[in-house]
Amino acid sequence: MGRRIAVFGTGYLGATHAACMAELGHEVLGVDVDEAKLAKLAAGELPFYEPGLPAVLRRNLNSGSLRFTTSYEEAADFANVHFIAVGTPQKHGELAADLRYVDAVIESLAPLLTRPAAILGKSTVPAGTAARLAARMRSLAPASEQVELAWNPEFLREGFAVADTLHPDRIVLGLESGRGAYAEAAAREVYATQLTADTPFLVTDLATAELVKTAANAFLATKISFINSIAEVCEATGADVSMLADAIGHDARIGRRFLNAGIGFGGGCLPKDIRAFIAMAGELGAGQAFSLLREVDGINMRRRNKMVDLAREAAGGSFIGTRIGVLGAAFKPDSDDVRDSPALNIAGQIQLQGAAVTVYDPQAMDNARQLFPTLQYAQDVPTACTGVDVVLILTEWQQFVGLDPGELGTLVRSRSVIDGRNCLDPRAWREAGWKYRGIGRP
Ligand code: UDX
């Protein structure tokens, strides 16, 4: 028998978590303040693109194990395991995370808790947040001491959200000191399927659990910026960063994953999480330790300018009067997410410098149009590339990796391509008469 679970927040994280918890056999109520979003979800439609998730959503809506509501009363009445899965975006004009949505869940939910319950936080928060929320919850909840708050960070990647939720690498659960038996038992029941499959289960204190998530993202960002700074050296020496990454990646201590040089990282997580980490360390008086992450952020943002410079050079030294075809708008393939997308940032900069830029992306067109309405959008690759002086590959969609350079060559004004993700086969493009430029490749 499954548990009755409420999931607060039905964005990327919350919608995925709610649907996957139902898939595991639990009875799930998704809770959000946004009625339009809930109506869409309840009709089996996702407000974002995520492979495999629509099927999971619809299956569990149809079986009745997944429902949605705006009512906190209903949720408090229904469930005794409450997941917090709301967003923690970057504060406007600051590095720190904006915790208002997390706070709002506690302020609304806690006064309704009249019997034993576990609140499991999944949102990415600065260390110290969970302890503060626990104290606040206890002062508001009628069942006060019988409610436990634990932190259970989420590591899912966009594009693999279902698999990452159903088969995580590890489950981390941070408990309040001196309590947590109820929360741990609840988590063990909720994740029984994964625990039977021997998924590592790490029980920690609250601060460690909060930091595990931030540290994991900081490490990934550092790995990407590391290889991107090596790419700069490769460019200066004529070496090939992709072959170099293959070679160092064979060392199991290093590993090949997240060593793809290119235009760098973006999205709704890595950029804002490393900035929140820097802000938090500063507040705690450990700011010096984080000059490293400032550099990681700086290297990453430089890649975007570097790509603009390469494109300008390929266009003959100035963008004025040129046409640029941009393939890719999403921050990574298999996603329609354009939050802090390097691809769109680059397309925007090039347009502002005088080029006519046409963008195509297999999934992110609507989101891109909303964020950058002044760019031109084409409905397919040929339209985006017809008559252009330079083609830029900015997101490594399989569709672009598999392009036929010969065919594309008949449409463009000049056979010049810059591979911002080092995802093309340089030989095939050069043989088809293209001037190929990669990042950190000769
Ligand atoms: C990330 C973390 O991976 C995930 O564990 C966490 O829960 C949320 O943040 P996500 O934002 O979905 O997930 O994207 P990810 O796959 O990590 O990619 C982030 C960015 O790094 C993308 O823009 C991607 O293009 C870029 N990237 C990734 C590189 O530039 N090079 C690489 O080698 C890998």
Tab-separated table of C-alpha atoms and ligand atoms in Angstrom:
chain	number	residue	atom	x	y	z
A	1	MET	CA	0.000	0.000	0.000
A	2	GLY	CA	1.302	3.384	-0.961
A	3	ARG	CA	1.443	6.478	1.221
A	4	ARG	CA	-0.665	9.561	0.839
A	5	ILE	CA	1.622	12.310	-0.356
A	6	ALA	CA	1.204	16.019	-1.096
A	7	VAL	CA	3.683	17.805	-3.356
A	8	PHE	CA	3.752	21.613	-3.060
A	9	GLY	CA	4.807	23.333	-6.262
A	10	THR	CA	4.049	21.848	-9.685
A	11	GLY	CA	6.849	23.341	-11.756
A	12	TYR	CA	9.569	21.217	-13.289
A	13	LEU	CA	10.588	19.560	-10.056
A	14	GLY	CA	7.162	19.313	-8.422
A	15	ALA	CA	5.220	18.021	-11.428
A	16	THR	CA	7.877	15.390	-12.103
A	17	HIS	CA	8.074	14.363	-8.461
A	18	ALA	CA	4.283	14.158	-8.056
A	19	ALA	CA	3.803	12.058	-11.190
A	20	CYS	CA	6.706	9.748	-10.357
A	21	MET	CA	5.572	9.229	-6.745
A	22	ALA	CA	2.183	8.145	-8.112
A	23	GLU	CA	4.003	5.869	-10.565
A	24	LEU	CA	5.695	4.213	-7.566
A	25	GLY	CA	2.276	3.303	-6.152
A	26	HIS	CA	1.533	6.235	-3.838
A	27	GLU	CA	-1.597	8.385	-3.728
A	28	VAL	CA	-0.484	11.869	-4.673
A	29	LEU	CA	-1.971	15.341	-4.505
A	30	GLY	CA	-0.119	18.083	-6.386
A	31	VAL	CA	-0.652	21.533	-4.856
A	32	ASP	CA	-0.031	24.910	-6.470
A	33	VAL	CA	-1.382	28.458	-6.298
A	34	ASP	CA	-1.420	28.727	-10.105
A	35	GLU	CA	-4.867	27.526	-11.220
A	36	ALA	CA	-4.087	27.691	-14.935
A	37	LYS	CA	-1.061	25.443	-14.473
A	38	LEU	CA	-3.103	22.946	-12.440
A	39	ALA	CA	-5.898	22.858	-15.032
A	40	LYS	CA	-3.336	21.963	-17.686
A	41	LEU	CA	-1.737	19.256	-15.562
A	42	ALA	CA	-5.119	17.822	-14.567
A	43	ALA	CA	-5.928	17.566	-18.286
A	44	GLY	CA	-2.744	15.527	-18.758
A	45	GLU	CA	-0.716	18.307	-20.359
A	46	LEU	CA	2.697	19.512	-19.235
A	47	PRO	CA	3.579	23.211	-19.353
A	48	PHE	CA	7.137	22.171	-20.371
A	49	TYR	CA	8.842	19.547	-22.536
A	50	GLU	CA	10.161	16.472	-20.762
A	51	PRO	CA	10.532	13.164	-22.629
A	52	GLY	CA	8.519	10.321	-21.053
A	53	LEU	CA	6.774	12.450	-18.434
A	54	PRO	CA	3.438	13.000	-20.261
A	55	ALA	CA	2.836	9.222	-20.325
A	56	VAL	CA	3.548	8.905	-16.583
A	57	LEU	CA	1.321	11.893	-15.831
A	58	ARG	CA	-1.625	10.587	-17.887
A	59	ARG	CA	-1.357	7.019	-16.650
A	60	ASN	CA	-1.605	8.138	-13.024
A	61	LEU	CA	-4.311	10.723	-13.636
A	62	ASN	CA	-6.392	8.027	-15.308
A	63	SER	CA	-5.877	5.541	-12.482
A	64	GLY	CA	-6.881	8.227	-9.963
A	65	SER	CA	-3.632	7.999	-7.993
A	66	LEU	CA	-2.634	11.536	-9.011
A	67	ARG	CA	-4.771	14.634	-8.512
A	68	PHE	CA	-4.175	18.374	-8.330
A	69	THR	CA	-5.588	21.083	-6.083
A	70	THR	CA	-5.077	24.668	-4.968
A	71	SER	CA	-6.378	23.837	-1.496
A	72	TYR	CA	-3.832	23.580	1.322
A	73	GLU	CA	-6.682	22.425	3.599
A	74	GLU	CA	-7.350	19.495	1.308
A	75	ALA	CA	-3.637	18.648	1.213
A	76	ALA	CA	-3.223	18.845	5.006
A	77	ASP	CA	-6.271	16.660	5.441
A	78	PHE	CA	-5.252	14.145	2.780
A	79	ALA	CA	-1.549	13.527	3.350
A	80	ASN	CA	0.938	13.087	6.161
A	81	VAL	CA	3.988	13.312	3.921
A	82	HIS	CA	4.411	16.787	2.430
A	83	PHE	CA	7.092	17.514	-0.153
A	84	ILE	CA	8.231	21.095	-0.747
A	85	ALA	CA	9.135	21.382	-4.428
A	86	VAL	CA	8.731	25.092	-5.180
A	87	GLY	CA	11.340	27.195	-6.981
A	88	THR	CA	14.209	29.123	-5.384
A	89	PRO	CA	15.204	31.537	-8.164
A	90	GLN	CA	18.048	34.039	-8.033
A	91	LYS	CA	17.016	37.279	-6.315
A	92	HIS	CA	16.615	40.227	-8.643
A	93	GLY	CA	19.933	42.085	-8.766
A	94	GLU	CA	21.589	39.878	-6.134
A	95	LEU	CA	23.447	36.582	-6.077
A	96	ALA	CA	21.356	35.060	-3.289
A	97	ALA	CA	18.435	32.661	-3.655
A	98	ASP	CA	14.915	34.012	-3.245
A	99	LEU	CA	13.242	31.835	-0.615
A	100	ARG	CA	9.834	33.473	-0.612
A	101	TYR	CA	8.034	30.494	-2.187
A	102	VAL	CA	9.536	28.004	0.256
A	103	ASP	CA	8.591	30.277	3.170
A	104	ALA	CA	5.082	30.671	1.790
A	105	VAL	CA	4.509	26.900	1.786
A	106	ILE	CA	5.440	26.661	5.489
A	107	GLU	CA	3.377	29.748	6.411
A	108	SER	CA	0.273	28.308	4.708
A	109	LEU	CA	0.698	24.632	5.486
A	110	ALA	CA	1.994	24.556	9.076
A	111	PRO	CA	-1.135	26.094	10.733
A	112	LEU	CA	-3.190	23.270	9.170
A	113	LEU	CA	-1.112	20.393	10.553
A	114	THR	CA	-3.083	18.841	13.415
A	115	ARG	CA	-1.606	15.316	13.406
A	116	PRO	CA	1.800	13.665	13.004
A	117	ALA	CA	3.356	14.473	9.628
A	118	ALA	CA	6.653	14.724	7.795
A	119	ILE	CA	7.613	17.720	5.691
A	120	LEU	CA	10.340	16.765	3.227
A	121	GLY	CA	12.058	19.666	1.483
A	122	LYS	CA	13.283	19.028	-2.053
A	123	SER	CA	13.947	22.592	-3.229
A	124	THR	CA	17.559	23.748	-3.464
A	125	VAL	CA	18.165	26.091	-0.509
A	126	PRO	CA	21.138	27.664	1.255
A	127	ALA	CA	22.397	25.801	4.326
A	128	GLY	CA	20.544	26.900	7.432
A	129	THR	CA	17.204	27.322	5.680
A	130	ALA	CA	15.767	23.971	6.805
A	131	ALA	CA	16.576	24.599	10.486
A	132	ARG	CA	14.908	27.998	10.262
A	133	LEU	CA	11.845	26.520	8.546
A	134	ALA	CA	11.621	23.738	11.143
A	135	ALA	CA	11.509	26.260	13.991
A	136	ARG	CA	8.928	28.354	12.203
A	137	MET	CA	6.819	25.288	11.379
A	138	ARG	CA	6.879	24.165	14.999
A	139	SER	CA	5.680	27.559	16.201
A	140	LEU	CA	2.766	27.538	13.731
A	141	ALA	CA	1.600	23.914	13.640
A	142	PRO	CA	-1.060	22.777	16.150
A	143	ALA	CA	0.616	19.331	16.097
A	144	SER	CA	3.916	21.161	16.695
A	145	GLU	CA	6.290	18.528	18.147
A	146	GLN	CA	4.636	15.737	16.173
A	147	VAL	CA	5.575	17.253	12.838
A	148	GLU	CA	9.126	16.677	11.567
A	149	LEU	CA	10.915	18.567	8.871
A	150	ALA	CA	13.663	16.838	6.873
A	151	TRP	CA	15.648	17.828	3.779
A	152	ASN	CA	15.653	15.486	0.811
A	153	PRO	CA	17.461	17.267	-2.055
A	154	GLU	CA	16.608	16.536	-5.664
A	155	PHE	CA	19.281	15.833	-8.257
A	156	LEU	CA	17.164	15.323	-11.390
A	157	ARG	CA	18.388	16.547	-14.751
A	158	GLU	CA	16.055	18.055	-17.309
A	159	GLY	CA	15.629	15.650	-20.206
A	160	PHE	CA	16.119	12.666	-17.856
A	161	ALA	CA	13.735	13.782	-15.121
A	162	VAL	CA	11.620	10.606	-14.997
A	163	ALA	CA	14.550	8.189	-14.979
A	164	ASP	CA	16.444	10.315	-12.448
A	165	THR	CA	13.437	10.371	-10.097
A	166	LEU	CA	12.572	6.693	-10.415
A	167	HIS	CA	16.181	5.480	-10.376
A	168	PRO	CA	18.262	8.086	-8.548
A	169	ASP	CA	22.033	7.672	-8.003
A	170	ARG	CA	21.453	8.219	-4.300
A	171	ILE	CA	18.853	9.434	-1.828
A	172	VAL	CA	19.948	11.965	0.773
A	173	LEU	CA	17.867	12.704	3.848
A	174	GLY	CA	18.874	15.397	6.326
A	175	LEU	CA	17.260	15.149	9.762
A	176	GLU	CA	16.882	17.640	12.600
A	177	SER	CA	19.217	16.878	15.453
A	178	GLY	CA	17.504	14.875	18.179
A	179	ARG	CA	14.452	14.053	16.025
A	180	GLY	CA	13.605	12.542	12.702
A	181	ALA	CA	12.362	9.023	13.387
A	182	TYR	CA	8.956	9.782	11.867
A	183	ALA	CA	10.418	11.580	8.844
A	184	GLU	CA	12.951	8.843	8.191
A	185	ALA	CA	10.311	6.106	8.410
A	186	ALA	CA	8.093	8.073	6.027
A	187	ALA	CA	10.956	8.567	3.554
A	188	ARG	CA	11.831	4.869	3.704
A	189	GLU	CA	8.242	4.003	2.819
A	190	VAL	CA	8.007	6.602	0.062
A	191	TYR	CA	11.273	5.374	-1.497
A	192	ALA	CA	10.748	1.678	-0.719
A	193	THR	CA	11.088	0.719	-4.401
A	194	GLN	CA	14.448	2.461	-4.740
A	195	LEU	CA	15.718	1.123	-1.417
A	196	THR	CA	14.849	-2.435	-2.441
A	197	ALA	CA	16.926	-1.794	-5.568
A	198	ASP	CA	19.904	-0.926	-3.318
A	199	THR	CA	19.964	2.782	-4.081
A	200	PRO	CA	22.434	4.339	-1.611
A	201	PHE	CA	20.493	6.059	1.193
A	202	LEU	CA	22.454	8.633	3.158
A	203	VAL	CA	21.015	10.004	6.377
A	204	THR	CA	22.689	13.249	7.428
A	205	ASP	CA	22.009	16.382	9.446
A	206	LEU	CA	19.998	19.189	7.836
A	207	ALA	CA	22.917	21.419	6.844
A	208	THR	CA	24.804	18.561	5.178
A	209	ALA	CA	21.769	17.585	3.122
A	210	GLU	CA	21.289	21.170	1.993
A	211	LEU	CA	24.970	21.490	1.108
A	212	VAL	CA	25.153	18.156	-0.746
A	213	LYS	CA	22.937	19.557	-3.472
A	214	THR	CA	24.718	22.892	-3.752
A	215	ALA	CA	28.130	21.222	-3.688
A	216	ALA	CA	27.115	18.715	-6.386
A	217	ASN	CA	26.005	21.505	-8.722
A	218	ALA	CA	29.099	23.584	-7.902
A	219	PHE	CA	31.308	20.614	-8.772
A	220	LEU	CA	29.552	20.030	-12.098
A	221	ALA	CA	29.835	23.724	-12.971
A	222	THR	CA	33.518	23.666	-12.027
A	223	LYS	CA	34.123	20.633	-14.217
A	224	ILE	CA	32.577	22.385	-17.221
A	225	SER	CA	34.475	25.623	-16.623
A	226	PHE	CA	37.670	23.641	-16.099
A	227	ILE	CA	37.446	22.038	-19.530
A	228	ASN	CA	36.428	25.374	-21.042
A	229	SER	CA	39.554	27.035	-19.687
A	230	ILE	CA	41.590	24.122	-21.074
A	231	ALA	CA	39.826	24.831	-24.379
A	232	GLU	CA	41.234	28.363	-24.275
A	233	VAL	CA	44.739	26.892	-23.913
A	234	CYS	CA	44.031	24.398	-26.709
A	235	GLU	CA	43.087	27.279	-28.975
A	236	ALA	CA	46.368	29.020	-28.197
A	237	THR	CA	48.419	25.878	-28.904
A	238	GLY	CA	46.471	24.244	-31.729
A	239	ALA	CA	45.492	21.247	-29.582
A	240	ASP	CA	42.088	19.512	-29.682
A	241	VAL	CA	40.110	19.762	-26.438
A	242	SER	CA	37.664	16.982	-27.373
A	243	MET	CA	40.437	14.433	-27.835
A	244	LEU	CA	42.090	15.724	-24.693
A	245	ALA	CA	38.856	15.228	-22.731
A	246	ASP	CA	38.553	11.675	-24.085
A	247	ALA	CA	42.095	10.959	-22.983
A	248	ILE	CA	41.893	12.397	-19.459
A	249	GLY	CA	38.373	11.005	-19.078
A	250	HIS	CA	39.724	7.454	-19.170
A	251	ASP	CA	41.206	8.117	-15.748
A	252	ALA	CA	38.395	6.892	-13.483
A	253	ARG	CA	39.272	9.608	-10.958
A	254	ILE	CA	38.450	12.246	-13.597
A	255	GLY	CA	35.735	10.627	-15.735
A	256	ARG	CA	34.623	11.772	-19.185
A	257	ARG	CA	31.164	13.108	-18.283
A	258	PHE	CA	30.668	16.874	-17.988
A	259	LEU	CA	33.933	17.490	-19.811
A	260	ASN	CA	32.362	18.803	-23.007
A	261	ALA	CA	33.870	22.146	-23.888
A	262	GLY	CA	31.708	24.659	-25.690
A	263	ILE	CA	29.604	27.700	-24.983
A	264	GLY	CA	29.170	26.666	-21.369
A	265	PHE	CA	26.399	25.975	-18.931
A	266	GLY	CA	23.053	27.651	-18.482
A	267	GLY	CA	19.581	26.639	-17.372
A	268	GLY	CA	17.493	27.095	-14.279
A	269	CYS	CA	19.933	25.422	-11.870
A	270	LEU	CA	23.705	25.581	-12.283
A	271	PRO	CA	24.086	29.364	-12.765
A	272	LYS	CA	21.739	30.400	-9.967
A	273	ASP	CA	22.890	27.654	-7.604
A	274	ILE	CA	26.574	28.564	-7.773
A	275	ARG	CA	25.659	32.217	-7.248
A	276	ALA	CA	23.506	31.358	-4.242
A	277	PHE	CA	26.425	29.296	-2.940
A	278	ILE	CA	28.772	32.293	-3.265
A	279	ALA	CA	26.237	34.545	-1.511
A	280	MET	CA	25.698	32.059	1.305
A	281	ALA	CA	29.417	31.524	1.885
A	282	GLY	CA	29.851	35.296	2.050
A	283	GLU	CA	27.113	35.617	4.661
A	284	LEU	CA	28.663	32.844	6.733
A	285	GLY	CA	32.073	34.530	6.628
A	286	ALA	CA	33.568	31.792	4.428
A	287	GLY	CA	33.524	33.991	1.338
A	288	GLN	CA	37.179	33.535	0.426
A	289	ALA	CA	36.631	29.848	-0.214
A	290	PHE	CA	34.375	30.848	-3.022
A	291	SER	CA	36.614	32.966	-5.170
A	292	LEU	CA	36.858	29.632	-7.027
A	293	LEU	CA	33.157	29.673	-7.919
A	294	ARG	CA	33.320	33.314	-8.939
A	295	GLU	CA	35.979	32.289	-11.438
A	296	VAL	CA	33.854	29.326	-12.587
A	297	ASP	CA	30.987	31.735	-13.273
A	298	GLY	CA	33.336	34.194	-15.005
A	299	ILE	CA	34.911	31.551	-17.265
A	300	ASN	CA	31.433	30.346	-18.177
A	301	MET	CA	30.129	33.802	-19.102
A	302	ARG	CA	33.310	34.487	-21.137
A	303	ARG	CA	32.472	31.531	-23.409
A	304	ARG	CA	29.438	33.384	-24.662
A	305	ASN	CA	31.508	36.430	-25.634
A	306	LYS	CA	34.100	34.161	-27.222
A	307	MET	CA	31.412	32.589	-29.414
A	308	VAL	CA	30.213	36.048	-30.494
A	309	ASP	CA	33.828	36.950	-31.374
A	310	LEU	CA	34.277	33.751	-33.407
A	311	ALA	CA	31.029	34.391	-35.263
A	312	ARG	CA	32.017	37.994	-36.034
A	313	GLU	CA	35.370	36.834	-37.360
A	314	ALA	CA	33.660	34.208	-39.532
A	315	ALA	CA	31.280	36.881	-40.830
A	316	GLY	CA	34.250	38.900	-42.080
A	317	GLY	CA	35.023	41.157	-39.116
A	318	SER	CA	31.642	42.866	-38.674
A	319	PHE	CA	28.061	41.709	-38.282
A	320	ILE	CA	26.562	44.685	-40.044
A	321	GLY	CA	24.568	43.575	-43.077
A	322	THR	CA	25.200	39.863	-42.422
A	323	ARG	CA	22.812	36.964	-41.914
A	324	ILE	CA	23.421	34.435	-39.162
A	325	GLY	CA	21.549	31.134	-38.793
A	326	VAL	CA	21.344	29.905	-35.193
A	327	LEU	CA	20.520	26.253	-34.572
A	328	GLY	CA	19.509	25.747	-30.950
A	329	ALA	CA	17.862	27.967	-28.352
A	330	ALA	CA	17.374	25.593	-25.393
A	331	PHE	CA	20.104	25.550	-22.736
A	332	LYS	CA	20.679	21.883	-23.580
A	333	PRO	CA	19.141	19.250	-25.878
A	334	ASP	CA	15.930	17.362	-25.021
A	335	SER	CA	14.632	20.414	-23.194
A	336	ASP	CA	12.488	23.413	-24.081
A	337	ASP	CA	14.046	25.418	-21.251
A	338	VAL	CA	15.641	28.727	-22.275
A	339	ARG	CA	16.348	30.076	-18.783
A	340	ASP	CA	19.831	31.632	-18.886
A	341	SER	CA	20.440	29.768	-22.143
A	342	PRO	CA	23.897	30.457	-23.617
A	343	ALA	CA	22.409	29.908	-27.087
A	344	LEU	CA	19.826	32.682	-26.820
A	345	ASN	CA	22.251	34.991	-25.056
A	346	ILE	CA	24.661	34.629	-28.003
A	347	ALA	CA	21.903	35.015	-30.615
A	348	GLY	CA	20.728	38.192	-28.867
A	349	GLN	CA	24.206	39.707	-28.656
A	350	ILE	CA	24.877	39.048	-32.346
A	351	GLN	CA	21.611	40.635	-33.355
A	352	LEU	CA	22.317	43.718	-31.238
A	353	GLN	CA	25.619	44.043	-33.091
A	354	GLY	CA	23.837	44.405	-36.413
A	355	ALA	CA	23.287	40.934	-37.883
A	356	ALA	CA	19.964	39.513	-39.045
A	357	VAL	CA	19.696	36.438	-36.826
A	358	THR	CA	17.297	33.555	-37.508
A	359	VAL	CA	16.840	30.949	-34.798
A	360	TYR	CA	15.491	27.404	-34.976
A	361	ASP	CA	15.057	24.947	-32.104
A	362	PRO	CA	13.091	21.667	-32.169
A	363	GLN	CA	11.287	22.349	-28.860
A	364	ALA	CA	12.151	25.714	-27.355
A	365	MET	CA	10.664	28.073	-29.963
A	366	ASP	CA	7.692	29.278	-27.907
A	367	ASN	CA	9.774	29.922	-24.806
A	368	ALA	CA	12.514	31.581	-26.860
A	369	ARG	CA	10.015	33.842	-28.621
A	370	GLN	CA	8.655	34.956	-25.263
A	371	LEU	CA	12.088	35.754	-23.837
A	372	PHE	CA	13.609	37.277	-27.000
A	373	PRO	CA	10.693	38.475	-29.132
A	374	THR	CA	12.933	40.603	-31.343
A	375	LEU	CA	14.875	37.672	-32.834
A	376	GLN	CA	13.642	36.067	-36.065
A	377	TYR	CA	12.379	32.503	-35.724
A	378	ALA	CA	12.225	29.894	-38.495
A	379	GLN	CA	10.040	26.791	-38.482
A	380	ASP	CA	12.823	24.436	-39.599
A	381	VAL	CA	16.561	24.104	-40.220
A	382	PRO	CA	16.485	24.900	-43.969
A	383	THR	CA	14.514	28.120	-43.392
A	384	ALA	CA	16.852	29.200	-40.592
A	385	CYS	CA	19.921	28.608	-42.778
A	386	THR	CA	18.821	29.862	-46.192
A	387	GLY	CA	21.084	32.644	-47.432
A	388	VAL	CA	23.130	32.912	-44.221
A	389	ASP	CA	26.795	33.858	-43.978
A	390	VAL	CA	27.471	31.725	-40.910
A	391	VAL	CA	25.650	28.790	-39.281
A	392	LEU	CA	26.024	28.504	-35.486
A	393	ILE	CA	25.302	25.217	-33.691
A	394	LEU	CA	24.479	26.295	-30.137
A	395	THR	CA	22.533	23.319	-28.709
A	396	GLU	CA	23.604	19.760	-29.534
A	397	TRP	CA	20.194	18.379	-30.555
A	398	GLN	CA	20.521	15.004	-32.291
A	399	GLN	CA	18.744	16.579	-35.263
A	400	PHE	CA	21.658	18.995	-35.732
A	401	VAL	CA	24.371	16.400	-35.091
A	402	GLY	CA	22.842	14.336	-37.913
A	403	LEU	CA	22.602	17.175	-40.454
A	404	ASP	CA	23.847	16.463	-43.961
A	405	PRO	CA	26.495	19.150	-44.584
A	406	GLY	CA	26.262	18.676	-48.355
A	407	GLU	CA	22.542	19.346	-48.403
A	408	LEU	CA	22.737	22.294	-46.026
A	409	GLY	CA	25.588	23.716	-48.108
A	410	THR	CA	23.266	24.282	-51.063
A	411	LEU	CA	21.115	26.688	-49.017
A	412	VAL	CA	23.635	29.012	-47.387
A	413	ARG	CA	25.354	32.078	-48.810
A	414	SER	CA	28.686	30.974	-47.414
A	415	ARG	CA	29.703	27.534	-46.109
A	416	SER	CA	30.875	28.584	-42.694
A	417	VAL	CA	29.847	26.754	-39.529
A	418	ILE	CA	30.804	27.291	-35.888
A	419	ASP	CA	30.170	24.327	-33.655
A	420	GLY	CA	29.515	25.817	-30.222
A	421	ARG	CA	29.084	22.367	-28.673
A	422	ASN	CA	31.827	20.432	-30.493
A	423	CYS	CA	29.150	17.980	-31.550
A	424	LEU	CA	29.739	17.799	-35.322
A	425	ASP	CA	32.223	15.674	-37.225
A	426	PRO	CA	34.713	18.299	-38.492
A	427	ARG	CA	35.987	16.007	-41.272
A	428	ALA	CA	32.543	15.419	-42.788
A	429	TRP	CA	31.812	19.164	-42.832
A	430	ARG	CA	35.199	20.105	-44.254
A	431	GLU	CA	34.904	17.437	-46.941
A	432	ALA	CA	31.558	18.992	-47.945
A	433	GLY	CA	33.358	22.299	-48.498
A	434	TRP	CA	32.562	23.980	-45.187
A	435	LYS	CA	34.854	26.173	-43.166
A	436	TYR	CA	34.455	24.439	-39.775
A	437	ARG	CA	35.312	26.072	-36.457
A	438	GLY	CA	34.876	24.312	-33.106
A	439	ILE	CA	35.638	25.446	-29.578
A	440	GLY	CA	39.174	24.548	-28.522
A	441	ARG	CA	39.697	22.548	-31.696
A	442	PRO	CA	42.224	23.285	-34.418
B	1	UDX	C1	21.620	20.251	-13.311
B	1	UDX	C2	22.250	19.068	-12.557
B	1	UDX	O1	22.922	18.209	-13.480
B	1	UDX	C3	21.177	18.300	-11.799
B	1	UDX	O2	21.768	17.233	-11.061
B	1	UDX	C4	20.481	19.254	-10.869
B	1	UDX	O3	19.446	18.598	-10.178
B	1	UDX	C5	19.903	20.451	-11.636
B	1	UDX	O4	20.935	21.081	-12.383
B	1	UDX	P1	20.218	20.515	-15.572
B	1	UDX	O5	20.073	21.957	-15.256
B	1	UDX	O6	19.023	19.759	-16.066
B	1	UDX	O7	20.718	19.705	-14.285
B	1	UDX	O8	21.323	20.426	-16.694
B	1	UDX	P2	22.722	19.681	-16.916
B	1	UDX	O9	22.512	18.448	-17.683
B	1	UDX	O10	23.481	19.575	-15.646
B	1	UDX	O11	23.439	20.730	-17.877
B	1	UDX	C6	23.693	22.059	-17.427
B	1	UDX	C7	24.364	22.876	-18.489
B	1	UDX	O12	25.714	22.488	-18.633
B	1	UDX	C8	23.740	22.824	-19.867
B	1	UDX	O13	23.667	24.142	-20.391
B	1	UDX	C9	24.719	21.982	-20.655
B	1	UDX	O14	24.704	22.307	-22.021
B	1	UDX	C10	26.034	22.353	-20.001
B	1	UDX	N1	27.078	21.330	-20.135
B	1	UDX	C11	26.901	20.095	-19.590
B	1	UDX	C12	28.276	21.637	-20.779
B	1	UDX	O15	28.475	22.749	-21.267
B	1	UDX	N2	29.239	20.672	-20.867
B	1	UDX	C13	29.083	19.425	-20.341
B	1	UDX	O16	30.010	18.611	-20.454
B	1	UDX	C14	27.872	19.125	-19.686
